[in-house]
PDB file of C-alpha atoms in Angstrom:
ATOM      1  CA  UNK A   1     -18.297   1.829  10.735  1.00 83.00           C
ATOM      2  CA  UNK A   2     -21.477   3.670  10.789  1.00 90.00           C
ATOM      3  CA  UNK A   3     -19.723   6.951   9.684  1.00 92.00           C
ATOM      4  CA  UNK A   4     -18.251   5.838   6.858  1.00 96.00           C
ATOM      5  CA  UNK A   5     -20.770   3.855   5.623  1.00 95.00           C
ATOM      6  CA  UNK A   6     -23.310   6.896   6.288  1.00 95.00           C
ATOM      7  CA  UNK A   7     -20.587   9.321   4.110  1.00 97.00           C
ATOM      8  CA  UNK A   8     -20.636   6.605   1.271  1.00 97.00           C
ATOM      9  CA  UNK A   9     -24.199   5.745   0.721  1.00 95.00           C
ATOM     10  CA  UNK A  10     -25.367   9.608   0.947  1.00 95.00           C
ATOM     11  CA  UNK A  11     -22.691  10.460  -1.989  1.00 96.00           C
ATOM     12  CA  UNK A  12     -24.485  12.545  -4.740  1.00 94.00           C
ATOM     13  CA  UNK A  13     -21.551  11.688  -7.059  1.00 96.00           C
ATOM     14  CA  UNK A  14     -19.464   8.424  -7.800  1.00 98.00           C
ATOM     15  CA  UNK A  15     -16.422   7.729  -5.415  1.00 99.00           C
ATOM     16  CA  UNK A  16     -12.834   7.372  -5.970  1.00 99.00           C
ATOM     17  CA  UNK A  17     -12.535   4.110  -3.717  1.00 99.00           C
ATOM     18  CA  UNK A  18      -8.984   3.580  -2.800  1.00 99.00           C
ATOM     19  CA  UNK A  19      -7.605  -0.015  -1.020  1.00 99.00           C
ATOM     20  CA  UNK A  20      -4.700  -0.651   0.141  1.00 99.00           C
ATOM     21  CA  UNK A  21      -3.827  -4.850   0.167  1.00 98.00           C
ATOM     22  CA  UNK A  22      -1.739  -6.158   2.595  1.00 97.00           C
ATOM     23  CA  UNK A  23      -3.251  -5.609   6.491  1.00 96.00           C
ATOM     24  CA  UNK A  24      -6.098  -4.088   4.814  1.00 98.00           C
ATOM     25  CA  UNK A  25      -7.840  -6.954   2.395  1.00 99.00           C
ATOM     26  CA  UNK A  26      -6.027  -9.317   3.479  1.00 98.00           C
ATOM     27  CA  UNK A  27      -4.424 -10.279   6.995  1.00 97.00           C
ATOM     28  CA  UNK A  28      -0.827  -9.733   7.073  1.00 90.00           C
ATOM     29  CA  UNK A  29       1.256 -13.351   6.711  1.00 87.00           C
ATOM     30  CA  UNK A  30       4.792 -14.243   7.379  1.00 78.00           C
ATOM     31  CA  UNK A  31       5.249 -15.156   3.839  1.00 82.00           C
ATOM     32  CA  UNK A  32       3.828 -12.352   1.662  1.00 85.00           C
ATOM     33  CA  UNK A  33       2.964 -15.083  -1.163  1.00 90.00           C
ATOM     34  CA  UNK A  34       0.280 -16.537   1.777  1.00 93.00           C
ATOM     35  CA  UNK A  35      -1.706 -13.410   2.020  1.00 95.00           C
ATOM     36  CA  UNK A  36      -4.432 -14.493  -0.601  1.00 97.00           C
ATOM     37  CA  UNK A  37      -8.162 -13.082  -0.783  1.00 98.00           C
ATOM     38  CA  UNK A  38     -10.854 -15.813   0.289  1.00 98.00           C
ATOM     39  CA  UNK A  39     -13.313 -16.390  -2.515  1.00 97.00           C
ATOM     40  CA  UNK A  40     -15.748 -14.525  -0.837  1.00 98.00           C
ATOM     41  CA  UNK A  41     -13.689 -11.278  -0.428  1.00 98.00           C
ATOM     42  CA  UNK A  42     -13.026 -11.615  -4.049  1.00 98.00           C
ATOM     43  CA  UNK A  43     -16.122 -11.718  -4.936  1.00 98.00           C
ATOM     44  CA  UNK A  44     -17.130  -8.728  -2.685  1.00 98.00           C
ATOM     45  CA  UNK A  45     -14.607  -6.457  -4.751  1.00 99.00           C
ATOM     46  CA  UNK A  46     -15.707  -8.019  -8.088  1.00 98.00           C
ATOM     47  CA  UNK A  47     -19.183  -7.122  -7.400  1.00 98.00           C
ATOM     48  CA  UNK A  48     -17.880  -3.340  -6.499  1.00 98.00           C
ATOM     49  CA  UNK A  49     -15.744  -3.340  -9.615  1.00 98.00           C
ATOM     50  CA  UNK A  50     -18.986  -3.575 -11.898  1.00 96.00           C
ATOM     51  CA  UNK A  51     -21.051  -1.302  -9.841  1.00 97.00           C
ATOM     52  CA  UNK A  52     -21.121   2.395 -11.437  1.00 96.00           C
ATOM     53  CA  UNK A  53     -20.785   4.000  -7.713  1.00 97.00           C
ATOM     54  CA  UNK A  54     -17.690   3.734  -7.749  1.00 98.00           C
ATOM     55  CA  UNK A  55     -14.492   3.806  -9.253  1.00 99.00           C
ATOM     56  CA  UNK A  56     -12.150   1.523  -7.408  1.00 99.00           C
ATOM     57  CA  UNK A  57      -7.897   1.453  -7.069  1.00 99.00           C
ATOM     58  CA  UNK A  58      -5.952  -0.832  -5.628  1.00 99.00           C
ATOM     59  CA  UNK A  59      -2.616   0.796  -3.901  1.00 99.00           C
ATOM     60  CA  UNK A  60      -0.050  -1.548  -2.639  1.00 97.00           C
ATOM     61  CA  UNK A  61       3.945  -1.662  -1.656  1.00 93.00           C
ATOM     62  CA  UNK A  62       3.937  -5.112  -3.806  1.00 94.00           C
ATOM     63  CA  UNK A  63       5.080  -4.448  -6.923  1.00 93.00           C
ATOM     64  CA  UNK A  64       2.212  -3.951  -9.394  1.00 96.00           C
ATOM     65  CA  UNK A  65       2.238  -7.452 -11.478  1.00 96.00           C
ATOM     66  CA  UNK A  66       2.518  -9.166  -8.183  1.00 96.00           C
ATOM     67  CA  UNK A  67      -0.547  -7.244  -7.064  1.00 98.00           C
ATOM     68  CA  UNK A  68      -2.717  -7.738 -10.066  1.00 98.00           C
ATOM     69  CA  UNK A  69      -1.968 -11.973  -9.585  1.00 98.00           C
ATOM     70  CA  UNK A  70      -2.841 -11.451  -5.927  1.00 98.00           C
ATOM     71  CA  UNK A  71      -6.138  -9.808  -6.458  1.00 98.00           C
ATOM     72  CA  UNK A  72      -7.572 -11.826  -9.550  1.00 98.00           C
ATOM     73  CA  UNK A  73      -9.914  -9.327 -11.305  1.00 98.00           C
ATOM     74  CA  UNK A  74     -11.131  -8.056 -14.342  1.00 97.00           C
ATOM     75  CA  UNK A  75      -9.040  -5.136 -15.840  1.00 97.00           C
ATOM     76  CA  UNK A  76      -8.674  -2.197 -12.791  1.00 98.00           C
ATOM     77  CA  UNK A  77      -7.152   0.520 -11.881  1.00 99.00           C
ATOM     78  CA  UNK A  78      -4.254  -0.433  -9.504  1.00 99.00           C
ATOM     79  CA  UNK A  79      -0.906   0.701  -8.109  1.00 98.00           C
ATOM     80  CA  UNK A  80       2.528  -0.895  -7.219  1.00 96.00           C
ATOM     81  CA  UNK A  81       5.853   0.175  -5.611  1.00 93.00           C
ATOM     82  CA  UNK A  82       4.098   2.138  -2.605  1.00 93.00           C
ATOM     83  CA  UNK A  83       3.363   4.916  -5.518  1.00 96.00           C
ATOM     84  CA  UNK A  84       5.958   4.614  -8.300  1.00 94.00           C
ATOM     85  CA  UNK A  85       3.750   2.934 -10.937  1.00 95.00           C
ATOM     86  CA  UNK A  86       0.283   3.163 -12.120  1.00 98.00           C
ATOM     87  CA  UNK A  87      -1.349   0.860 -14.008  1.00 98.00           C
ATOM     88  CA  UNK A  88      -4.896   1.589 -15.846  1.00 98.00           C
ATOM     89  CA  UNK A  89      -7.735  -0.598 -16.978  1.00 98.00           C
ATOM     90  CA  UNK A  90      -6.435  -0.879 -20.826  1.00 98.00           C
ATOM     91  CA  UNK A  91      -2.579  -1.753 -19.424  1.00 97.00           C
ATOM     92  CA  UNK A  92      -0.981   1.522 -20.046  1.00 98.00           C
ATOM     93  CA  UNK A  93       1.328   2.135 -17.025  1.00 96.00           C
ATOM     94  CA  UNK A  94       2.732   5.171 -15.595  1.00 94.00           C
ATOM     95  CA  UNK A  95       6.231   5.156 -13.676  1.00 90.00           C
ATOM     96  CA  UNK A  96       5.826   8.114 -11.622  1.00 87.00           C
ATOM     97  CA  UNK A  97       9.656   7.853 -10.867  1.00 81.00           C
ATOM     98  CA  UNK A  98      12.897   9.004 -12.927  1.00 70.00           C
ATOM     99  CA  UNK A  99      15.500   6.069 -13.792  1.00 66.00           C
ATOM    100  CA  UNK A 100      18.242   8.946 -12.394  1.00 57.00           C
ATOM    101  CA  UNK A 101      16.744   8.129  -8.981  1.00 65.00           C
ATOM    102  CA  UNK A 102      16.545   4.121  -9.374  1.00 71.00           C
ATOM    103  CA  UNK A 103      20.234   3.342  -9.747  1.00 81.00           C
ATOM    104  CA  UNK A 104      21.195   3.860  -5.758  1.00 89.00           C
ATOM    105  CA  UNK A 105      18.616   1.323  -5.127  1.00 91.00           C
ATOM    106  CA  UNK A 106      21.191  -1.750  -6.619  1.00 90.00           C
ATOM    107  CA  UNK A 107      24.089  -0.280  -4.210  1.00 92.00           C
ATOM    108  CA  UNK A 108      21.358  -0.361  -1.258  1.00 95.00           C
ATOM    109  CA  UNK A 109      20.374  -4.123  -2.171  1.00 94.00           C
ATOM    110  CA  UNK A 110      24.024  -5.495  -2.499  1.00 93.00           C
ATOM    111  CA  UNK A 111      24.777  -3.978   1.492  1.00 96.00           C
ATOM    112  CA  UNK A 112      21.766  -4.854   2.802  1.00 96.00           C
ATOM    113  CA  UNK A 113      22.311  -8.416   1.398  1.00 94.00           C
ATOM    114  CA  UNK A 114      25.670  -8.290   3.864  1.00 93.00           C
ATOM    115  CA  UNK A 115      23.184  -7.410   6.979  1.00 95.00           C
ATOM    116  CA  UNK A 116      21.243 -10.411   6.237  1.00 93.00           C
ATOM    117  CA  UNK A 117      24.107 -12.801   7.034  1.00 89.00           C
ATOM    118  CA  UNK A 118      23.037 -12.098  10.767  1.00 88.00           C
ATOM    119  CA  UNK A 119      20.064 -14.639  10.359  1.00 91.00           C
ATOM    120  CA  UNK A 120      19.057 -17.093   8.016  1.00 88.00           C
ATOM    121  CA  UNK A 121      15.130 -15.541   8.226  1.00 92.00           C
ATOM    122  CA  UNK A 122      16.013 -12.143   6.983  1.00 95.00           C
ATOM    123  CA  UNK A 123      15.566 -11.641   3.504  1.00 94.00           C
ATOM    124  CA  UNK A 124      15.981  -8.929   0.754  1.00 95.00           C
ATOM    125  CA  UNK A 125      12.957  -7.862  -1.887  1.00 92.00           C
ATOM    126  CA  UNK A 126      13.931  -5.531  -4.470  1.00 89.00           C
ATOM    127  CA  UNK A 127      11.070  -3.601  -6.501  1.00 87.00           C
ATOM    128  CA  UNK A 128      11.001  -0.584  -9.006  1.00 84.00           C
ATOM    129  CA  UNK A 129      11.289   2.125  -6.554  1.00 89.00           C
ATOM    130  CA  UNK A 130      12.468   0.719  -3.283  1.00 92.00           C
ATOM    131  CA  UNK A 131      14.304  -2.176  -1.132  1.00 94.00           C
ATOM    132  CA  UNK A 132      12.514  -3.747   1.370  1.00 93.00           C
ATOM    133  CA  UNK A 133      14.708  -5.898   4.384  1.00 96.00           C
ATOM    134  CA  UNK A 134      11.980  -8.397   5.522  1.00 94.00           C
ATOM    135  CA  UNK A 135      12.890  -9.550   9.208  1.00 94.00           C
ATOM    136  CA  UNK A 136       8.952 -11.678  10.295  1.00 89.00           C
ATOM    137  CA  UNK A 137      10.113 -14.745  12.180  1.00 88.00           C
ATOM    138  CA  UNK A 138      13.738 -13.669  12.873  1.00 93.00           C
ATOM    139  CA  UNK A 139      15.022 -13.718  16.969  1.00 93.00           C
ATOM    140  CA  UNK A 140      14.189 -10.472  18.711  1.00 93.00           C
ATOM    141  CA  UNK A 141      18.165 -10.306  19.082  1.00 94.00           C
ATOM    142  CA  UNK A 142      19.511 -10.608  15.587  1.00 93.00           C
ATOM    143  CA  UNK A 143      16.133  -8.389  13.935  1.00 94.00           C
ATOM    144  CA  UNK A 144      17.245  -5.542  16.382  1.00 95.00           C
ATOM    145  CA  UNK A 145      21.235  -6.110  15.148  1.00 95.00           C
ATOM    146  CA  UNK A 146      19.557  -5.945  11.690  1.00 96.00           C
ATOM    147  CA  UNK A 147      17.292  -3.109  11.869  1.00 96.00           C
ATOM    148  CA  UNK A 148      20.338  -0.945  13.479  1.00 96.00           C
ATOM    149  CA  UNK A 149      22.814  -1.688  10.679  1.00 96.00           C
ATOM    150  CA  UNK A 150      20.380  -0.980   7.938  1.00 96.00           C
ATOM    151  CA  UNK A 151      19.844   1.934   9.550  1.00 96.00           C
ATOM    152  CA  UNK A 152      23.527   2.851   9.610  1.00 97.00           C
ATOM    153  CA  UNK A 153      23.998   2.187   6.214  1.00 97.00           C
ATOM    154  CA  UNK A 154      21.095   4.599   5.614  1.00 96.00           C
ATOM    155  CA  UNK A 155      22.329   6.925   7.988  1.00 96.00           C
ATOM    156  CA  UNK A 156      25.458   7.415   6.142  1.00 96.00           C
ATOM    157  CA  UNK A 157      24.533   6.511   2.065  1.00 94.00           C
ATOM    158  CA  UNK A 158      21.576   6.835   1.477  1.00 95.00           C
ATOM    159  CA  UNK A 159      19.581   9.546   3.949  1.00 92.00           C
ATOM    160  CA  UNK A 160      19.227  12.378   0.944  1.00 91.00           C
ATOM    161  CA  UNK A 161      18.249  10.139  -1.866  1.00 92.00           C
ATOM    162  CA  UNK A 162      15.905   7.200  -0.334  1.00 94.00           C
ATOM    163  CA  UNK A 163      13.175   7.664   2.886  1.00 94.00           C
ATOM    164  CA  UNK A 164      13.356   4.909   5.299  1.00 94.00           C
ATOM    165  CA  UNK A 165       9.639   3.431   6.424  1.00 88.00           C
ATOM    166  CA  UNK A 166       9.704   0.946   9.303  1.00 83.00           C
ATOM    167  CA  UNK A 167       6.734  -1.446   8.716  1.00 82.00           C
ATOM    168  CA  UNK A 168       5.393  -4.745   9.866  1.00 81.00           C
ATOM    169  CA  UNK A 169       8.239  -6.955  10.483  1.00 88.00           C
ATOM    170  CA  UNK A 170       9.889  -4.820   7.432  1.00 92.00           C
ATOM    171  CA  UNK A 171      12.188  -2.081   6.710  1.00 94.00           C
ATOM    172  CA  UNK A 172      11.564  -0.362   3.484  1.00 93.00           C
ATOM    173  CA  UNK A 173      14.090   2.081   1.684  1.00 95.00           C
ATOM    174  CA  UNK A 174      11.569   4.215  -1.277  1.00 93.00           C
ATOM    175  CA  UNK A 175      12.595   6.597  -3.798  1.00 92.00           C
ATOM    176  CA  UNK A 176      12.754  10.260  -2.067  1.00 91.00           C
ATOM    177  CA  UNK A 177       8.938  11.425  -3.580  1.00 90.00           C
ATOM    178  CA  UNK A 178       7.372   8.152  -4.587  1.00 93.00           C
ATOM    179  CA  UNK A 179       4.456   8.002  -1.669  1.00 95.00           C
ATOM    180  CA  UNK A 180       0.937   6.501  -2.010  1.00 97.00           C
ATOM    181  CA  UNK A 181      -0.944   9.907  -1.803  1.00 98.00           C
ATOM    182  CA  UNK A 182       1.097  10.536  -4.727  1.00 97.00           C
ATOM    183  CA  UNK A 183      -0.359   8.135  -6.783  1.00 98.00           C
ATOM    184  CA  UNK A 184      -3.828   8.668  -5.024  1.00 99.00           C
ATOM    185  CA  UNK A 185      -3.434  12.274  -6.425  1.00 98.00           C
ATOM    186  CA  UNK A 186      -2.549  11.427  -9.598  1.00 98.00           C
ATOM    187  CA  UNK A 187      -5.569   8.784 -10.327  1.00 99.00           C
ATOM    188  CA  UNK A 188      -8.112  11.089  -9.327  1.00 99.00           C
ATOM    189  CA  UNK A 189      -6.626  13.501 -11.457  1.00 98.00           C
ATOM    190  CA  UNK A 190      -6.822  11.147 -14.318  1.00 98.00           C
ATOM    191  CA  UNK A 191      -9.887  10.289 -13.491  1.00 98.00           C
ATOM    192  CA  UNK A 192     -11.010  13.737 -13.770  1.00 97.00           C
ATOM    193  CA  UNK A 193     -10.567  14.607 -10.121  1.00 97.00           C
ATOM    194  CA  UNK A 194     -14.413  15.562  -9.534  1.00 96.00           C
ATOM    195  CA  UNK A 195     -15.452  12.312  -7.458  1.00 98.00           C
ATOM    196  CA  UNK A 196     -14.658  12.433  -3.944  1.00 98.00           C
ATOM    197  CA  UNK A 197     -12.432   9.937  -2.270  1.00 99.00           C
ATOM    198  CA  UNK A 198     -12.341   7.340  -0.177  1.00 99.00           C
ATOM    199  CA  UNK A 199      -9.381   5.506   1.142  1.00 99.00           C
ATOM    200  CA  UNK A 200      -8.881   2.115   3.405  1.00 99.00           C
ATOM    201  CA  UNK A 201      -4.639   1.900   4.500  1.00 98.00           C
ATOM    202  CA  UNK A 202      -2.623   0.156   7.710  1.00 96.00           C
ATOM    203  CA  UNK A 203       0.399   1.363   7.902  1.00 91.00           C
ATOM    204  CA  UNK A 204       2.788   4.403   7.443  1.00 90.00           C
ATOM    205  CA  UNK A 205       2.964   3.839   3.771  1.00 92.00           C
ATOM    206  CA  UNK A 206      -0.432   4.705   3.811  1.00 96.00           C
ATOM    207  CA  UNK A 207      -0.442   7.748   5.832  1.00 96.00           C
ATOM    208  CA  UNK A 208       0.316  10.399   2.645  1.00 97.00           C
ATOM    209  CA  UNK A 209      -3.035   8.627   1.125  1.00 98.00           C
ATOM    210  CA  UNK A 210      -4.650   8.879   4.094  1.00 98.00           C
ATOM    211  CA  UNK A 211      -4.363  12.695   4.104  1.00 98.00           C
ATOM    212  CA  UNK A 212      -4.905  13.117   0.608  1.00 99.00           C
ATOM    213  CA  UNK A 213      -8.443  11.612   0.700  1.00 98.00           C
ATOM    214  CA  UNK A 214      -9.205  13.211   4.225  1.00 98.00           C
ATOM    215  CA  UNK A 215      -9.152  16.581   2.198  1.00 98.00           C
ATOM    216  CA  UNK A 216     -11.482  15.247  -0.922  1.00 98.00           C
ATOM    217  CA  UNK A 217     -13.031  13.085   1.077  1.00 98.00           C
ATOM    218  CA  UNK A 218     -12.804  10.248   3.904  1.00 98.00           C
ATOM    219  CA  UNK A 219      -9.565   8.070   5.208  1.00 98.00           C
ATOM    220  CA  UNK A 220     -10.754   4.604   7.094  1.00 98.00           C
ATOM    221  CA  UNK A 221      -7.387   3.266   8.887  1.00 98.00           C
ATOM    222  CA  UNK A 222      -7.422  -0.022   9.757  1.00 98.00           C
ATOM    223  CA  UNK A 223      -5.763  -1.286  12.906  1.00 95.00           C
ATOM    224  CA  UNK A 224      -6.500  -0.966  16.757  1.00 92.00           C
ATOM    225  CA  UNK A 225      -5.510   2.597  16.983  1.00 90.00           C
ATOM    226  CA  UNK A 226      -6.057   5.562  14.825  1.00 91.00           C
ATOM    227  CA  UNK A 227      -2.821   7.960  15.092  1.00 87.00           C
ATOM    228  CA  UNK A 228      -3.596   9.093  11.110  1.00 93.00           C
ATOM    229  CA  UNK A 229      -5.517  11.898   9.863  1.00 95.00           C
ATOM    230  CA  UNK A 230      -8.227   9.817   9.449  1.00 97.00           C
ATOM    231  CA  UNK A 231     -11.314  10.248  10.693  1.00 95.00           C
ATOM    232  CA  UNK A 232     -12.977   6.500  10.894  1.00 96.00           C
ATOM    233  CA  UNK A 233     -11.070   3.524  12.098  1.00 97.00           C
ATOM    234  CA  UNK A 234     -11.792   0.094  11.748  1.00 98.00           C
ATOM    235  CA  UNK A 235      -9.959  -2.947  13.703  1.00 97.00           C
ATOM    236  CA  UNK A 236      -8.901  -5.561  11.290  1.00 98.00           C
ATOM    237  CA  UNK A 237      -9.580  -6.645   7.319  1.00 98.00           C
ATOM    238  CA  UNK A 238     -12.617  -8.729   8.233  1.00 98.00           C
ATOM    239  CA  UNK A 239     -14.314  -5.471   9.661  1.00 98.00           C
ATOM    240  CA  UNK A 240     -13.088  -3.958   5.857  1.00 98.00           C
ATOM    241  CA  UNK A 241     -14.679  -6.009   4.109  1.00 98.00           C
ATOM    242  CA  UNK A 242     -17.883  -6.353   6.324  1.00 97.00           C
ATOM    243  CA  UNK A 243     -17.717  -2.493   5.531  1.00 98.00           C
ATOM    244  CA  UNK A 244     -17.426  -3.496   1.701  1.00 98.00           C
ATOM    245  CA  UNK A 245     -19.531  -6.206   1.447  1.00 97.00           C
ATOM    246  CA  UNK A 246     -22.703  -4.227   2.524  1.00 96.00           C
ATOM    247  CA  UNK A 247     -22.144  -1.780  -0.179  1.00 96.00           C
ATOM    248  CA  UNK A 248     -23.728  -4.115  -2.320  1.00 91.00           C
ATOM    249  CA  UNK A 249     -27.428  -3.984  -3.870  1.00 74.00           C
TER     250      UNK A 249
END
């Protein structure tokens, strides 16, 4: 923590501060709805939000008006869809995706919806630039049955249009192109793409953002062990926003 914290405070210039939500802010919760910010994490980022150091943006797989209810702040920067749309300060959004691209994702979601007949706990989300299978509380048996058929239907549909990203208790299908380090990219270019960057992720979503701010910057990945580019790691969201809260004058 010491590393980061050192890079951060020792900044001549005002940092890009990039956050991913889920397993980063928040602990990760078997109903995505559950994973809310305590008061006093929200009040850590509010506090960062006003404070001129930094420029902060929120990068998520949820899809971006889901995101902006779960965080609860004054007009930010943030990101939905693992990439595919920005959304600035003033409400102009961005979709960094063409509708060309979108239109295999309805074919994916009507098999996938088959697969879930396996077990009552698995469960279909469908956002602007990818399907996600959702398989937290299933049977070891019937998630493996699951994940394999997905995979098959993939395998033989899908593999040169949509990237497949194995997650926490998920399988996510995105857009070919949409990534997070994508949209990292693109913010800090729109932000004039001076500052350097910082960026907090937990999972392979993250790992194209990750990269991205290890070259302008610094990458923190949170979770027990770093396999990222990264070059700080930090063990759970309470240790993030220990990190975050002492930030603050």
């Amino acid at each position: 923590m010491q590393k980061i914290l050192r890079y951060i405070r020792e900044s001549p210039s005002r940092i890009l501060l990039g956050l991913d939500y889920d397993g980063t802010l928040v602990e990760i919760c078997n109903r995505p709805e559950d994973a809310k910010l305590s008061r006093e994490r929200r009040t850590t980022l509010r506090d960062l939000l006003t404070d001129e150091r930094f420029l902060m943006v929120f990068i998520s797989g949820r899809r971006i008006d889901e995101l902006l209810r779960m965080l609860r702040l004054p007009p930010c920067w943030a990101v939905g869809d693992h990439g595919a749309v920005i959304r600035q300060p003033d409400g102009a959004e961005h979709l960094l995706v063409s509708g060309t691209k979108l239109h295999v994702l309805d074919r994916l979601r009507t098999m996938l919806k088959e697969v879930c007949s396996l077990d009552g706990g698995l469960w279909v989300e469908a956002k602007a630039a990818s399907v996600a299978m959702h398989y937290r509380g299933v049977p070891p048996g019937p998630a493996r049955a699951a994940i394999a058929r997905a995979r098959e239907i993939y395998q033989k549909n899908f593999r040169k249009t949509l990237v497949i990203m194995p997650m926490k208790k998920v399988v996510e299908f995105i857009v070919a192109g949409v990534t997070k380090g994508r949209a990292l990219q693109r913010v800090h270019r729109m932000t004039g793409g001076r500052m350097p960057v910082v960026y907090f992720g937990d999972d392979a979503t993250d790992f194209s953002a990750i990269e991205y701010a290890e070259r302008h910057g610094r990458a923190v990945f949170v979770g027990r062990e770093n396999k990222t580019a990264a070059s700080c790691l930090l063990p759970n969201p309470k240790s993030v926003h220990q990190l975050l809260s002492s930030l603050i004058k």
